[in-house]
Amino acid sequence: MKPRFPLRLPAAVAALLLLAGCSEEPQVVQYEQGKYQGKADSRPWEGGTFNGDKAAWERALHERVRSQNEYQRVE
Amino acid sequence: MARMKFLCDAERCIECNGCVTACKNEHEVPWGVNRRRVVTINDGVPGERSMSVACMHCSDAPCIAVCPTNVIYHTAEGVVLHDKDGCIGCGYCFYACPFGAPQFPNGPAAFGARGKMDKCTFCAGGPEENHSEAEFEKYGRNRLAQGKLPLCAEMCSTKALLAGDAAELSDIFRERALRRGKGFEAWGWMTAYGKDKEEAK
């Protein structure tokens, strides 16, 4: 027996494909700030010279920064 | 917490390149890599200005944003550092940086042949044990962990290059600007160093 509408199936597939273009998802990329993937770093006052004494490290650095002001050094 | 910054006073920089030499020597930086350099505008013309430039340790650093392997980071002190073990030498950071700070030991070369990125560390080493041999070999000396400032700034003979906590640097520079006044001289000693205390009164 011959089908009444022989092109029904291909027509339906073609219509589906055509309509698929209308339902396209937005393709704008959402960039996300990456997270650091490297090795963890230690803090400057850990180990060695200051042995974990953060206050002493801050004092030492503060003195160094202030000594850059030659007005205070020479006057 | 301190936010570490460099500040170069263009009125004082005399283009001696002491900062460049100090940096090279302290960290044993190889040939072809200049973590710091001096840029001169209008060279030879009266009124020329020079400025020492290296990584400016940006608060919102573009190199961190573009790194595809995410190995560049901010320390709590505001210093921008990177993990060389994860660097693939793609050069994205070099293109993103407005100061040309990232350097590659093999110079301009094809992707994969440039070597690992190298840049100013604010003399804060890198993600290795403080003062270890590995840290020195990859990143150079960790002066910050010794309670010292970057050598380029400490060596600067005219104190044009300052380093340290941003707020404290601002105080130093504000005092300088007040001493200089405005429109006193376009160029010269008084513009760079200002009047002495008695004259300033």
Short mmCIF file of C-alpha atoms in Angstrom, two decimals:
data_model
loop_
_atom_site.label_atom_id
_atom_site.label_comp_id
_atom_site.label_asym_id
_atom_site.label_seq_id
_atom_site.Cartn_x
_atom_site.Cartn_y
_atom_site.Cartn_z
CA MET A 1 0.00 0.00 0.00
CA LYS A 2 1.30 3.38 -0.98
CA PRO A 3 1.42 6.11 1.74
CA ARG A 4 -1.01 8.96 1.16
CA PHE A 5 1.61 11.63 1.79
CA PRO A 6 5.04 10.21 0.88
CA LEU A 7 6.90 13.41 1.69
CA ARG A 8 5.35 13.90 5.15
CA LEU A 9 8.30 12.56 7.10
CA PRO A 10 11.06 14.49 5.23
CA ALA A 11 8.91 17.63 5.39
CA ALA A 12 8.49 17.25 9.13
CA VAL A 13 12.27 16.79 9.62
CA ALA A 14 13.01 19.82 7.42
CA ALA A 15 10.51 21.94 9.35
CA LEU A 16 12.06 20.83 12.63
CA LEU A 17 15.54 21.75 11.41
CA LEU A 18 14.37 25.14 10.19
CA LEU A 19 12.61 25.89 13.45
CA ALA A 20 15.67 24.82 15.44
CA GLY A 21 17.37 28.00 14.22
CA CYS A 22 14.71 30.08 15.95
CA SER A 23 15.32 28.45 19.30
CA GLU A 24 19.05 29.18 19.42
CA GLU A 25 20.41 29.76 22.88
CA PRO A 26 22.25 33.05 23.56
CA GLN A 27 25.93 32.48 22.91
CA VAL A 28 27.46 35.36 24.84
CA VAL A 29 30.28 34.00 26.96
CA GLN A 30 30.21 34.86 30.63
CA TYR A 31 33.79 35.34 31.69
CA GLU A 32 34.62 34.49 35.24
CA GLN A 33 37.64 35.71 37.13
CA GLY A 34 39.97 32.77 37.48
CA LYS A 35 41.20 31.58 40.83
CA TYR A 36 44.88 31.27 41.57
CA GLN A 37 45.98 27.75 40.70
CA GLY A 38 49.64 27.92 41.69
CA LYS A 39 51.48 27.05 44.86
CA ALA A 40 50.59 28.75 48.14
CA ASP A 41 52.99 31.46 49.27
CA SER A 42 54.13 32.14 52.80
CA ARG A 43 53.82 35.55 54.42
CA PRO A 44 56.91 37.76 54.64
CA TRP A 45 57.17 37.52 58.43
CA GLU A 46 56.92 33.73 58.47
CA GLY A 47 60.14 31.85 59.10
CA GLY A 48 63.64 33.22 58.75
CA THR A 49 64.26 36.73 59.98
CA PHE A 50 61.05 37.49 61.89
CA ASN A 51 59.93 34.00 62.88
CA GLY A 52 56.23 34.82 62.73
CA ASP A 53 56.43 38.17 64.53
CA LYS A 54 54.19 40.24 62.29
CA ALA A 55 54.37 43.37 64.45
CA ALA A 56 58.19 43.38 64.33
CA TRP A 57 58.09 43.01 60.54
CA GLU A 58 55.67 45.90 60.20
CA ARG A 59 57.84 48.06 62.46
CA ALA A 60 60.97 47.26 60.46
CA LEU A 61 59.27 48.07 57.19
CA HIS A 62 57.73 51.25 58.54
CA GLU A 63 61.19 52.45 59.61
CA ARG A 64 62.60 51.72 56.17
CA VAL A 65 59.80 53.58 54.42
CA ARG A 66 60.15 56.60 56.68
CA SER A 67 63.90 56.72 56.15
CA GLN A 68 63.23 57.41 52.47
CA ASN A 69 62.06 60.88 53.46
CA GLU A 70 65.36 62.76 53.45
CA TYR A 71 63.75 65.85 54.97
CA GLN A 72 63.33 63.86 58.17
CA ARG A 73 66.78 62.34 57.94
CA VAL A 74 68.79 65.52 57.45
CA GLU A 75 66.81 68.14 59.35
CA MET B 1 47.54 45.94 55.91
CA ALA B 2 50.06 47.72 53.82
CA ARG B 3 49.53 48.13 50.10
CA MET B 4 52.95 48.12 48.51
CA LYS B 5 53.59 50.55 45.68
CA PHE B 6 56.41 52.19 43.76
CA LEU B 7 56.42 55.92 43.18
CA CYS B 8 58.90 57.58 40.81
CA ASP B 9 59.40 61.30 41.12
CA ALA B 10 60.14 62.48 37.55
CA GLU B 11 61.51 65.79 38.90
CA ARG B 12 64.30 63.94 40.67
CA CYS B 13 65.20 61.02 38.42
CA ILE B 14 68.58 61.72 36.82
CA GLU B 15 68.63 58.64 34.61
CA CYS B 16 71.62 57.14 36.39
CA ASN B 17 70.22 53.61 35.97
CA GLY B 18 71.33 52.77 39.52
CA CYS B 19 67.95 51.12 40.11
CA VAL B 20 68.36 48.94 37.02
CA THR B 21 71.84 47.86 38.05
CA ALA B 22 70.81 47.23 41.65
CA CYS B 23 67.93 45.02 40.54
CA LYS B 24 70.04 43.05 38.07
CA ASN B 25 72.75 42.44 40.63
CA GLU B 26 70.54 41.64 43.60
CA HIS B 27 68.46 39.02 41.81
CA GLU B 28 71.11 37.80 39.37
CA VAL B 29 68.71 38.50 36.53
CA PRO B 30 69.85 36.83 33.29
CA TRP B 31 70.78 38.59 30.07
CA GLY B 32 67.77 39.70 28.06
CA VAL B 33 65.56 40.26 31.06
CA ASN B 34 65.15 43.73 32.53
CA ARG B 35 62.81 43.76 35.45
CA ARG B 36 63.32 47.51 35.72
CA ARG B 37 64.34 50.14 33.19
CA VAL B 38 64.58 53.92 32.94
CA VAL B 39 62.46 55.67 30.32
CA THR B 40 63.38 59.19 29.21
CA ILE B 41 61.03 61.54 27.43
CA ASN B 42 62.44 64.37 25.28
CA ASP B 43 65.95 63.04 25.77
CA GLY B 44 68.57 65.77 25.35
CA VAL B 45 66.05 68.59 25.29
CA PRO B 46 66.07 71.00 28.24
CA GLY B 47 63.27 69.94 30.53
CA GLU B 48 63.62 66.24 29.72
CA ARG B 49 62.05 63.86 32.19
CA SER B 50 63.11 60.36 33.17
CA MET B 51 61.20 57.74 35.03
CA SER B 52 62.10 54.35 36.40
CA VAL B 53 59.55 51.75 35.34
CA ALA B 54 58.94 48.17 36.43
CA CYS B 55 55.89 46.18 37.48
CA MET B 56 53.62 48.70 39.17
CA HIS B 57 51.88 45.99 41.22
CA CYS B 58 48.47 47.16 40.03
CA SER B 59 45.56 46.86 42.43
CA ASP B 60 43.43 45.53 39.57
CA ALA B 61 46.17 43.85 37.57
CA PRO B 62 45.34 43.00 33.94
CA CYS B 63 48.01 40.29 33.88
CA ILE B 64 46.10 38.37 36.57
CA ALA B 65 42.90 38.67 34.53
CA VAL B 66 44.40 37.30 31.31
CA CYS B 67 46.67 34.53 32.63
CA PRO B 68 45.21 31.32 31.13
CA THR B 69 46.80 29.10 33.76
CA ASN B 70 45.87 31.39 36.66
CA VAL B 71 49.32 31.47 38.18
CA ILE B 72 49.59 35.22 38.83
CA TYR B 73 48.31 36.40 42.20
CA HIS B 74 48.14 39.27 44.66
CA THR B 75 49.74 38.84 48.05
CA ALA B 76 48.00 40.31 51.08
CA GLU B 77 50.57 43.13 50.95
CA GLY B 78 49.39 44.08 47.45
CA VAL B 79 52.38 42.68 45.58
CA VAL B 80 51.70 40.93 42.26
CA LEU B 81 53.65 37.67 42.07
CA HIS B 82 53.49 34.54 39.96
CA ASP B 83 54.19 30.84 40.18
CA LYS B 84 56.79 30.02 37.54
CA ASP B 85 56.07 26.30 37.76
CA GLY B 86 52.68 26.81 36.13
CA CYS B 87 53.74 29.45 33.58
CA ILE B 88 53.46 28.27 29.97
CA GLY B 89 55.15 31.33 28.48
CA CYS B 90 52.13 32.28 26.37
CA GLY B 91 52.90 36.01 26.65
CA TYR B 92 49.31 37.12 27.31
CA CYS B 93 50.47 38.99 30.41
CA PHE B 94 53.02 40.87 28.31
CA TYR B 95 50.30 42.04 25.91
CA ALA B 96 47.96 42.98 28.75
CA CYS B 97 50.49 44.92 30.84
CA PRO B 98 50.49 48.68 30.12
CA PHE B 99 54.05 48.99 31.50
CA GLY B 100 55.75 46.15 29.60
CA ALA B 101 56.70 44.58 32.90
CA PRO B 102 56.54 40.85 32.05
CA GLN B 103 59.78 39.71 30.45
CA PHE B 104 60.77 36.46 28.77
CA PRO B 105 64.31 35.08 28.98
CA ASN B 106 64.38 33.95 25.33
CA GLY B 107 63.09 37.27 24.09
CA PRO B 108 60.74 37.56 21.12
CA ALA B 109 60.16 33.98 20.09
CA ALA B 110 57.35 31.65 19.10
CA PHE B 111 54.86 30.40 21.63
CA GLY B 112 56.47 27.75 23.75
CA ALA B 113 60.01 28.98 23.05
CA ARG B 114 60.01 32.20 25.10
CA GLY B 115 60.62 30.58 28.44
CA LYS B 116 58.85 31.35 31.69
CA MET B 117 57.74 34.87 32.43
CA ASP B 118 59.94 36.93 34.73
CA LYS B 119 59.08 40.26 36.29
CA CYS B 120 59.70 42.54 39.24
CA THR B 121 58.70 40.83 42.48
CA PHE B 122 58.92 43.94 44.68
CA CYS B 123 61.84 41.97 46.14
CA ALA B 124 59.25 39.64 47.70
CA GLY B 125 60.42 36.35 46.18
CA GLY B 126 57.68 33.98 45.10
CA PRO B 127 55.65 30.96 46.14
CA GLU B 128 58.54 29.00 47.59
CA GLU B 129 59.83 28.78 51.13
CA ASN B 130 61.15 32.19 52.24
CA HIS B 131 64.92 32.52 51.68
CA SER B 132 65.16 29.05 50.12
CA GLU B 133 67.50 28.27 47.26
CA ALA B 134 64.55 27.48 44.98
CA GLU B 135 63.03 30.86 45.71
CA PHE B 136 66.24 32.70 44.87
CA GLU B 137 66.81 30.71 41.71
CA LYS B 138 63.33 31.32 40.33
CA TYR B 139 62.38 34.74 41.67
CA GLY B 140 65.42 36.35 43.22
CA ARG B 141 66.06 37.66 46.70
CA ASN B 142 63.21 38.02 49.19
CA ARG B 143 64.13 41.32 50.84
CA LEU B 144 60.60 41.97 52.03
CA ALA B 145 60.82 38.91 54.28
CA GLN B 146 64.01 40.45 55.71
CA GLY B 147 62.07 43.59 56.62
CA LYS B 148 63.71 45.55 53.80
CA LEU B 149 62.35 47.46 50.83
CA PRO B 150 63.13 46.75 47.16
CA LEU B 151 66.79 47.45 46.49
CA CYS B 152 66.08 49.68 43.48
CA ALA B 153 64.34 52.19 45.73
CA GLU B 154 66.83 51.88 48.58
CA MET B 155 69.73 52.43 46.18
CA CYS B 156 68.20 55.47 44.48
CA SER B 157 70.68 58.28 45.09
CA THR B 158 68.21 61.15 44.63
CA LYS B 159 65.33 59.29 46.28
CA ALA B 160 63.35 59.71 43.08
CA LEU B 161 62.20 56.12 43.35
CA LEU B 162 60.26 55.38 46.49
CA ALA B 163 58.81 52.04 47.57
CA GLY B 164 56.59 50.95 50.40
CA ASP B 165 53.13 51.35 51.80
CA ALA B 166 51.07 53.60 49.49
CA ALA B 167 49.77 55.81 52.29
CA GLU B 168 53.25 56.46 53.67
CA LEU B 169 54.65 57.18 50.20
CA SER B 170 51.85 59.68 49.66
CA ASP B 171 52.87 61.46 52.87
CA ILE B 172 56.48 61.70 51.71
CA PHE B 173 55.52 62.94 48.26
CA ARG B 174 52.98 65.42 49.64
CA GLU B 175 55.67 67.04 51.78
CA ARG B 176 57.96 67.27 48.75
CA ALA B 177 55.29 68.86 46.61
CA LEU B 178 54.59 71.43 49.31
CA ARG B 179 58.27 72.33 49.59
CA ARG B 180 58.62 72.72 45.84
CA GLY B 181 55.66 74.95 45.45
CA LYS B 182 54.40 75.56 41.97
CA GLY B 183 55.83 77.45 39.05
CA PHE B 184 59.09 78.20 40.86
CA GLU B 185 61.39 76.71 38.26
CA ALA B 186 60.55 74.53 35.29
CA TRP B 187 63.61 72.37 35.86
CA GLY B 188 66.46 72.21 38.31
CA TRP B 189 67.57 71.84 41.87
CA MET B 190 64.82 73.79 43.58
CA THR B 191 62.12 71.97 41.65
CA ALA B 192 63.58 68.62 42.58
CA TYR B 193 64.56 69.24 46.20
CA GLY B 194 62.58 72.31 47.24
CA LYS B 195 63.53 75.08 49.60
CA ASP B 196 65.10 74.25 52.92
CA LYS B 197 63.02 74.43 56.04
CA GLU B 198 63.86 78.01 56.96
CA GLU B 199 63.20 79.34 53.48
CA ALA B 200 59.96 77.43 53.22
CA LYS B 201 58.52 79.30 56.20
#
